[in-house]
mmCIF file with all atom_site columns, C-alpha atoms in Angstrom:
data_model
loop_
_atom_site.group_PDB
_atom_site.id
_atom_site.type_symbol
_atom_site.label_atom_id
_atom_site.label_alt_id
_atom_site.label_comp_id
_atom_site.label_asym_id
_atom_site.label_entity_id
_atom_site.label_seq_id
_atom_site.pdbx_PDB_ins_code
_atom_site.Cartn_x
_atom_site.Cartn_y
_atom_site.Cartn_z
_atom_site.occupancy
_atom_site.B_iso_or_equiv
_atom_site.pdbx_formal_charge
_atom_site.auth_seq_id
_atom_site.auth_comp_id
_atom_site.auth_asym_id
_atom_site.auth_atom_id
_atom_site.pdbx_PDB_model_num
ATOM 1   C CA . UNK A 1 1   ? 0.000   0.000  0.000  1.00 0.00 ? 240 UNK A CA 1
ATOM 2   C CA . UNK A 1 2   ? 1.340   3.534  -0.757 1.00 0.00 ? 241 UNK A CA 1
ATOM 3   C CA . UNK A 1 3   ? 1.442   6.371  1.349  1.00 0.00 ? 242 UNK A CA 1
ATOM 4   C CA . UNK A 1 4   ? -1.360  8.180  -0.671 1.00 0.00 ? 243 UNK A CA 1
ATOM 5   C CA . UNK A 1 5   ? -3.690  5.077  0.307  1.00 0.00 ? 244 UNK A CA 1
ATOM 6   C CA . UNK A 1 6   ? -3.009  4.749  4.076  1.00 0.00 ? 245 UNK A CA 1
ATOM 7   C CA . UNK A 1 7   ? -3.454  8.350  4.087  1.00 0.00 ? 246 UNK A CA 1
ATOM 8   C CA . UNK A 1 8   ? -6.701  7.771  2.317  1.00 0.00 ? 247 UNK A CA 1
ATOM 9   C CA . UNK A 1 9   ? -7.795  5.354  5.181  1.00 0.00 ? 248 UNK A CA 1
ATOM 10  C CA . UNK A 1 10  ? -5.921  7.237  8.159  1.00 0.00 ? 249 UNK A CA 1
ATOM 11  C CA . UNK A 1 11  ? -8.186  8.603  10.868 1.00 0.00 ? 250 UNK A CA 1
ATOM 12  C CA . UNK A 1 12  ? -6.189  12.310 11.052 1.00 0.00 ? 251 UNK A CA 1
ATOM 13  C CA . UNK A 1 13  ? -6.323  12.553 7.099  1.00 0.00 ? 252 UNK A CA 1
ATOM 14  C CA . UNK A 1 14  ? -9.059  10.665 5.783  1.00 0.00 ? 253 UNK A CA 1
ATOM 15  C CA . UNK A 1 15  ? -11.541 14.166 6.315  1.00 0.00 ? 254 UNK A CA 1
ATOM 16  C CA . UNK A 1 16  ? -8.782  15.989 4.849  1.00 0.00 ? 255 UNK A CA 1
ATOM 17  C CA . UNK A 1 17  ? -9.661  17.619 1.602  1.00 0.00 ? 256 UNK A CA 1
ATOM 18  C CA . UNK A 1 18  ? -7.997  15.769 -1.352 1.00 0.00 ? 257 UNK A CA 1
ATOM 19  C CA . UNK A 1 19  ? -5.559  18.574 -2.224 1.00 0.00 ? 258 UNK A CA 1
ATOM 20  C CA . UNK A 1 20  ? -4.608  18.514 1.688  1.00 0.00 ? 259 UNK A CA 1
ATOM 21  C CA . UNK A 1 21  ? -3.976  15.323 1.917  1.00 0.00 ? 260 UNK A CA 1
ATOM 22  C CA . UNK A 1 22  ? -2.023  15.024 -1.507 1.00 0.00 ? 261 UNK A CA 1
ATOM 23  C CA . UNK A 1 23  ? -0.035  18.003 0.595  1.00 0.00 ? 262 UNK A CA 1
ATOM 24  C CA . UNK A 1 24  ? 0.624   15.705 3.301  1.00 0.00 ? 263 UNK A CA 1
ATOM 25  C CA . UNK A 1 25  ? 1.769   12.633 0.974  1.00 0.00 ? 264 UNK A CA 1
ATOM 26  C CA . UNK A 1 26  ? 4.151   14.723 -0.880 1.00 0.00 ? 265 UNK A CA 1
ATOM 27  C CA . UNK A 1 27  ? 6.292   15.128 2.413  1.00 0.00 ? 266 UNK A CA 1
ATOM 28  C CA . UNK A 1 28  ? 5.792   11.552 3.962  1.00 0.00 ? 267 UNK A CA 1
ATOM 29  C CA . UNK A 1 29  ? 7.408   8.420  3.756  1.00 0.00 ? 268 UNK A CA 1
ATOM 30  C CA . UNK A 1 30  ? 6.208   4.701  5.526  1.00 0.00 ? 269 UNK A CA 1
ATOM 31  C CA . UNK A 1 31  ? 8.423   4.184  8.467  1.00 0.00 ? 270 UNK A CA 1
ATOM 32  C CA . UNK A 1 32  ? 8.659   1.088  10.947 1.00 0.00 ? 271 UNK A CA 1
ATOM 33  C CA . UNK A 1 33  ? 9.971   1.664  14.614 1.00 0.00 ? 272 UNK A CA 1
ATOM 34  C CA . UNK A 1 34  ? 10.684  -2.125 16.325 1.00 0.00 ? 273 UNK A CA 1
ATOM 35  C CA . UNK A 1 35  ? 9.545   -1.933 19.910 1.00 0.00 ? 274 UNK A CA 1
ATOM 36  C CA . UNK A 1 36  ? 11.641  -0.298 22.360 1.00 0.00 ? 275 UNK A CA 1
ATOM 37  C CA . UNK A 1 37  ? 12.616  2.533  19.847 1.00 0.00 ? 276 UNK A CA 1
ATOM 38  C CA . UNK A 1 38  ? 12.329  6.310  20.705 1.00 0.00 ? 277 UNK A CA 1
ATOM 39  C CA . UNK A 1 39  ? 9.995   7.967  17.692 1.00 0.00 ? 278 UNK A CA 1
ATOM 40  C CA . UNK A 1 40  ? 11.300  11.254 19.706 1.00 0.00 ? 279 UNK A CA 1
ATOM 41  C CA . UNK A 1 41  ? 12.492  12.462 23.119 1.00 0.00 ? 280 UNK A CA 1
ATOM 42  C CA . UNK A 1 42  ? 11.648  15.801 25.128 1.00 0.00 ? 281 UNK A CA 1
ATOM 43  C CA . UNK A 1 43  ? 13.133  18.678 24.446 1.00 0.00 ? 282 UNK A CA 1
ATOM 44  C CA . UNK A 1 44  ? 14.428  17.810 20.688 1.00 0.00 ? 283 UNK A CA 1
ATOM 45  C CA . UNK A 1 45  ? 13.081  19.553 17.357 1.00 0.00 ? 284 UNK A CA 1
ATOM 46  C CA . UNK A 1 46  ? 9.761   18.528 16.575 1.00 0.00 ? 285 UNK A CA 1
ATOM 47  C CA . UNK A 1 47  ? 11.034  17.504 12.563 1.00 0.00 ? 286 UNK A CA 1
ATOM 48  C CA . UNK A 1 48  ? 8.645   14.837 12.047 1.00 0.00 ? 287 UNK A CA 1
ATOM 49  C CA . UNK A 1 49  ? 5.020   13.647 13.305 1.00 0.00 ? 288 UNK A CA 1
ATOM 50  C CA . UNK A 1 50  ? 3.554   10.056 12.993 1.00 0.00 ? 289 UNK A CA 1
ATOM 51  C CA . UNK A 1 51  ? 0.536   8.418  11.943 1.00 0.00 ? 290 UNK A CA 1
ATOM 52  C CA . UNK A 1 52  ? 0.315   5.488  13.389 1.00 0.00 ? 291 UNK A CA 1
ATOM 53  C CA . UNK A 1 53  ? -0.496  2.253  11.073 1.00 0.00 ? 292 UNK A CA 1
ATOM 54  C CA . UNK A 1 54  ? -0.076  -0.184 13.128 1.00 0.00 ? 293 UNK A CA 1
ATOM 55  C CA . UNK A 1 55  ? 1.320   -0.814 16.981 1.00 0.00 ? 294 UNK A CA 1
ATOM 56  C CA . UNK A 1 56  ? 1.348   0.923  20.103 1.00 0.00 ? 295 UNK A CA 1
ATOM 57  C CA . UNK A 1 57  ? 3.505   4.259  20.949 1.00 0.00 ? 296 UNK A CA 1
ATOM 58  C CA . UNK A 1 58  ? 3.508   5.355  24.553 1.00 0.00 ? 297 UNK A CA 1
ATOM 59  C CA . UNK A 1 59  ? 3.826   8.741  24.901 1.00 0.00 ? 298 UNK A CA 1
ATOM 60  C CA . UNK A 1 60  ? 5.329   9.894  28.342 1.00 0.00 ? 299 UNK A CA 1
ATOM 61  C CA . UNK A 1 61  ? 7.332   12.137 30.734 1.00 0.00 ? 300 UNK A CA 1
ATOM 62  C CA . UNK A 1 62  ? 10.416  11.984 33.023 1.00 0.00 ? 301 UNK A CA 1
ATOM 63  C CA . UNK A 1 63  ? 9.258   12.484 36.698 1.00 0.00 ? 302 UNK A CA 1
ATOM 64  C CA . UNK A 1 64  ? 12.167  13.626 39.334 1.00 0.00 ? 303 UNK A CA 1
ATOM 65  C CA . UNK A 1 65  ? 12.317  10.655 41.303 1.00 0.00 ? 304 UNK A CA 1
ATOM 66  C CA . UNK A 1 66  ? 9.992   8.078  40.012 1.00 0.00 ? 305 UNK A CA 1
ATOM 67  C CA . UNK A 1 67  ? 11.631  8.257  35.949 1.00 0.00 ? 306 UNK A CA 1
ATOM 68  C CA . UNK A 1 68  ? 9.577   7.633  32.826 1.00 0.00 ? 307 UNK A CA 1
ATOM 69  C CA . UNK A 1 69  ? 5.889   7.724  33.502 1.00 0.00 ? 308 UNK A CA 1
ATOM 70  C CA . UNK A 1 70  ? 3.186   7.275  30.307 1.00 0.00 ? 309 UNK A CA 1
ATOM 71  C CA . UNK A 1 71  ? 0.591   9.162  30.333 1.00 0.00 ? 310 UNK A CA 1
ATOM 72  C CA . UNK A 1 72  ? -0.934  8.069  27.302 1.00 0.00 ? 311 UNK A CA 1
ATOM 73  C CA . UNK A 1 73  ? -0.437  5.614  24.793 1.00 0.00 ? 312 UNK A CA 1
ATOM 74  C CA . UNK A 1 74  ? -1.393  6.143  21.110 1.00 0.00 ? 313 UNK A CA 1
ATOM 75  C CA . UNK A 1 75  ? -2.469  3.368  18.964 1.00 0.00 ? 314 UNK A CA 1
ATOM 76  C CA . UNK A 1 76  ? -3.657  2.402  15.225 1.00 0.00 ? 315 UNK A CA 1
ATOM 77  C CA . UNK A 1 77  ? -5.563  5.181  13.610 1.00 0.00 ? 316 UNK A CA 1
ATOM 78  C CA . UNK A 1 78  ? -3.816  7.586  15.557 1.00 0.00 ? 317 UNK A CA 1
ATOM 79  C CA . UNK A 1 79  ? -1.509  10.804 15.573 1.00 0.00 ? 318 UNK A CA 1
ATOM 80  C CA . UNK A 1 80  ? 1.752   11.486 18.125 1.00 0.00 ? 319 UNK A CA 1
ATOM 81  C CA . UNK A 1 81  ? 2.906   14.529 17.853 1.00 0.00 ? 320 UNK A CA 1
ATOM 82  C CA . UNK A 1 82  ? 1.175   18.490 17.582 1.00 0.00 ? 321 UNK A CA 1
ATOM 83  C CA . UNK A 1 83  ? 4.493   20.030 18.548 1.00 0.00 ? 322 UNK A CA 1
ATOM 84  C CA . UNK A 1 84  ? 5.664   20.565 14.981 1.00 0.00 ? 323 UNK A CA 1
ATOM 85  C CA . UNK A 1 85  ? 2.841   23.072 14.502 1.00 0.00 ? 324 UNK A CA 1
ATOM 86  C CA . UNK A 1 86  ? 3.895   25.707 17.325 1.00 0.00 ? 325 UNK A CA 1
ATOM 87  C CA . UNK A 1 87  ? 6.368   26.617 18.305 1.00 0.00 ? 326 UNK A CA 1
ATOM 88  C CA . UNK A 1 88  ? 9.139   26.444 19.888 1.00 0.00 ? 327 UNK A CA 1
ATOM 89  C CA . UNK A 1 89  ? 8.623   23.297 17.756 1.00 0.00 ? 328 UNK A CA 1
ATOM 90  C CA . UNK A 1 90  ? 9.867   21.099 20.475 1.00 0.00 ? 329 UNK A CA 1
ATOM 91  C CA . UNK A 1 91  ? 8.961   18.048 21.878 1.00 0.00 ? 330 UNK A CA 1
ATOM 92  C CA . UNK A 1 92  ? 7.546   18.254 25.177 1.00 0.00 ? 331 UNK A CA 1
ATOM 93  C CA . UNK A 1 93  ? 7.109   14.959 25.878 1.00 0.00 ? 332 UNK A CA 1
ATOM 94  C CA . UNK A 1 94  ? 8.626   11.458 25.023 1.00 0.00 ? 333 UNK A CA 1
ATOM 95  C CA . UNK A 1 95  ? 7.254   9.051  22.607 1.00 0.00 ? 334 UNK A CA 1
ATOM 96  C CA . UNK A 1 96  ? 8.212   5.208  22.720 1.00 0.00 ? 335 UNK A CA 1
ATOM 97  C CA . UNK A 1 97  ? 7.610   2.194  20.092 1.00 0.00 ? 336 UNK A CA 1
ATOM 98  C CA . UNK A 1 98  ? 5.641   0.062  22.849 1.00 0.00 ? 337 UNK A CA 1
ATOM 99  C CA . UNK A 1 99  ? 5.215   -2.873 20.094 1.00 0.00 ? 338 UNK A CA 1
ATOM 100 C CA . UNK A 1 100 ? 5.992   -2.886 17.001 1.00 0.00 ? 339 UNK A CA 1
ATOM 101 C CA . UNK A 1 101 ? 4.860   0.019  15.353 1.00 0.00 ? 340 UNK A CA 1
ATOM 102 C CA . UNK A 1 102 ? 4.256   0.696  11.190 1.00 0.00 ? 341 UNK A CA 1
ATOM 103 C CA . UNK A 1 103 ? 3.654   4.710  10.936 1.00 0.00 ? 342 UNK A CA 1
ATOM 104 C CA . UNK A 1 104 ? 3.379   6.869  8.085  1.00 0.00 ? 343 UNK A CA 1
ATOM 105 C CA . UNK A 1 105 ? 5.595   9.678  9.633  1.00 0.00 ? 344 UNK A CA 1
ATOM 106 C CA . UNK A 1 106 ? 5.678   12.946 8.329  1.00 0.00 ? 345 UNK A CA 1
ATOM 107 C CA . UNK A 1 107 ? 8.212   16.007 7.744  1.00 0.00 ? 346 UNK A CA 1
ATOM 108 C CA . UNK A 1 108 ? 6.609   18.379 9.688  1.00 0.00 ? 347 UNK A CA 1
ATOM 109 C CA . UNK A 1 109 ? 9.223   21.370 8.793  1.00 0.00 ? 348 UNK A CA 1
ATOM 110 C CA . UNK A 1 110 ? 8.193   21.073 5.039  1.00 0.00 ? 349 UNK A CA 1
ATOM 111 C CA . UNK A 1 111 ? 4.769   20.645 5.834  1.00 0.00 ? 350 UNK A CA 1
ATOM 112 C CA . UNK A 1 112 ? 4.851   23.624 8.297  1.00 0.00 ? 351 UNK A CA 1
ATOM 113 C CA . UNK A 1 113 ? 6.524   25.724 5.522  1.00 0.00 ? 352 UNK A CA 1
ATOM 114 C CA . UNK A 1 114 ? 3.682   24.353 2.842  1.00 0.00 ? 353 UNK A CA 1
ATOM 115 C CA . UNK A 1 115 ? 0.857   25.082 5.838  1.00 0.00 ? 354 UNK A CA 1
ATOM 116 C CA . UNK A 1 116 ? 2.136   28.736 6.072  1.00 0.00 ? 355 UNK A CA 1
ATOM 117 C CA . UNK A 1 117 ? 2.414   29.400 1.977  1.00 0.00 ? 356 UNK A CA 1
ATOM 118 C CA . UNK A 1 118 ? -0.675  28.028 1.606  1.00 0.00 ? 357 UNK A CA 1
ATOM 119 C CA . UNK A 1 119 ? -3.533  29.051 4.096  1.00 0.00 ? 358 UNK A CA 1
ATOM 120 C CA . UNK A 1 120 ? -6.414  26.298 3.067  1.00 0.00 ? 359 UNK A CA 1
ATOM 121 C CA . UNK A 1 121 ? -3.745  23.737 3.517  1.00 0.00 ? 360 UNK A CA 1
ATOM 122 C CA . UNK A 1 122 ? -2.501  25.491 6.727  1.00 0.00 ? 361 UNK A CA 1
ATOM 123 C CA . UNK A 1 123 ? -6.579  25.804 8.626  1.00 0.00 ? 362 UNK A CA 1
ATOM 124 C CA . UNK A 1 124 ? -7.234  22.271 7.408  1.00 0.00 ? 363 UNK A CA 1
ATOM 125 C CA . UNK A 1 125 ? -4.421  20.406 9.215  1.00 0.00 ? 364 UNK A CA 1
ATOM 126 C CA . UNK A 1 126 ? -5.108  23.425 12.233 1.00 0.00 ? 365 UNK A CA 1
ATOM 127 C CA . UNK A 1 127 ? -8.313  22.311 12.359 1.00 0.00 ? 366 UNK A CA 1
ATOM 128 C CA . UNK A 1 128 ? -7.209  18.662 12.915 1.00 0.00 ? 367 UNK A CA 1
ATOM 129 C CA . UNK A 1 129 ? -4.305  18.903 15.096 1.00 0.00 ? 368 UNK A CA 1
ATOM 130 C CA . UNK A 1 130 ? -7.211  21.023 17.061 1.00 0.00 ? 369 UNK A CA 1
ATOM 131 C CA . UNK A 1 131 ? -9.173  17.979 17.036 1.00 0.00 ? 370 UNK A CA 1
ATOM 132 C CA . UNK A 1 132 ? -6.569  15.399 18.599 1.00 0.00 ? 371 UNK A CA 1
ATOM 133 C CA . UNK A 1 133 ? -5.638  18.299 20.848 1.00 0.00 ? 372 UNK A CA 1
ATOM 134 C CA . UNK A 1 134 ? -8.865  18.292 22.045 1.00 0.00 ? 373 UNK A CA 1
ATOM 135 C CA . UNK A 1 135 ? -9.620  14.713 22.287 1.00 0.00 ? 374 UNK A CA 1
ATOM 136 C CA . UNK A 1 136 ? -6.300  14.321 24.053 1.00 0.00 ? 375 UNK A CA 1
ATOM 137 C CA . UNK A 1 137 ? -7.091  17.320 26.931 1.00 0.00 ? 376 UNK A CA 1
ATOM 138 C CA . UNK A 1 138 ? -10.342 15.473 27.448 1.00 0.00 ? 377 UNK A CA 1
ATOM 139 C CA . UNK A 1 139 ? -8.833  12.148 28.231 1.00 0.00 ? 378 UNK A CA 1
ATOM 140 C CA . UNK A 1 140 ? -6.281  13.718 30.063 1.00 0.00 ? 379 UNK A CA 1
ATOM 141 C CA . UNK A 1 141 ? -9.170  15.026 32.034 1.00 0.00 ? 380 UNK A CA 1
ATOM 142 C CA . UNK A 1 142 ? -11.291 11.999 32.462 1.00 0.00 ? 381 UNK A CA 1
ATOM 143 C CA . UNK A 1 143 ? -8.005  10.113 33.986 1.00 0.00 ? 382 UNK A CA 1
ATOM 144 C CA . UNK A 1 144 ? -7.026  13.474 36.396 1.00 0.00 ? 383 UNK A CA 1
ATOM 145 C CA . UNK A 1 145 ? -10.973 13.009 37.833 1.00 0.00 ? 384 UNK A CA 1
ATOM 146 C CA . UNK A 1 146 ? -10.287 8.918  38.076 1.00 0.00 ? 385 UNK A CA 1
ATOM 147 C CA . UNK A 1 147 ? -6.895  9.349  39.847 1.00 0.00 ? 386 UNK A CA 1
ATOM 148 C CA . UNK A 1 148 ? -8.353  12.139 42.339 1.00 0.00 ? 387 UNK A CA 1
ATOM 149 C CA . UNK A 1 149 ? -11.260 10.686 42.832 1.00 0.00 ? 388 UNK A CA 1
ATOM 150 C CA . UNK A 1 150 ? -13.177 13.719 41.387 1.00 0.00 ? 389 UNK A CA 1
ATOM 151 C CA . UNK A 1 151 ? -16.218 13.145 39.533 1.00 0.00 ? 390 UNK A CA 1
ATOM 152 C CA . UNK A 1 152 ? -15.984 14.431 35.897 1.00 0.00 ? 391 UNK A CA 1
#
């Protein structure tokens, strides 16, 4: 399968208008991370973003005195990574191949760059990234209520 046609199926692209997602093709390339392997760690450039295929990615954080915690994990159909849209375009977090993991993974600089010469292309992948975002804040919420014992 080409990228085109996972990009086609992919839940982050598949509302995408056609010229959008031909946008997002042109600068992305199939990439497989074994398990165990760092897709990207805090604090470096935020390059590249990944659509996940296949596989699990846990996304997490260094604590000072209990080390890596997750505090989510991303799977099939899924996105890691809304750094590369603002900036300081850094990583803020870390993100780790849990299994496995088949991605389509993206060059976010050229993307970026095509996003900001082209403003349809730019709102339409805003208006997604908004979407995980937003998904992602609500989780994070749901599992802040479950831990504290505060009903959401």
């Amino acid at each position: 399968m080409t990228v085109a046609e996972f990009l086609e199926q992919h839940c982050f692209t598949r509302e995408l208008p056609l010229p959008v997602r031909e946008a997002v093709a042109q600068h992305s390339r199939m990439q497989e991370y074994p398990a165990g392997t760092w897709l990207f760690r805090e604090g470096s450039p935020a390059a590249e973003f990944h659509l996940v295929v296949t596989g699990r990615v846990a996304i997490s954080m260094h604590a000072p005195g209990a080390g890596e915690q997750v505090v989510d994990t991303v799977e099939a159909c899924e996105t890691v990574g809304w750094s590369w849209l603002m900036p300081p375009y850094r990583w803020f977090f870390d993100a780790r191949a849990v299994t496995d993991v088949t991605a389509v993974t993206v060059d976010a600089e050229a993307l970026r760059a095509r996003a900001e010469a082209d403003p349809a292309v730019g709102y339409a992948l805003l208006r997604q990234v908004n979407t995980v975002m937003l998904a992602r804040l609500q989780a994070a919420r749901v599992r802040l209520a479950d831990m504290y014992g505060v009903a959401s």
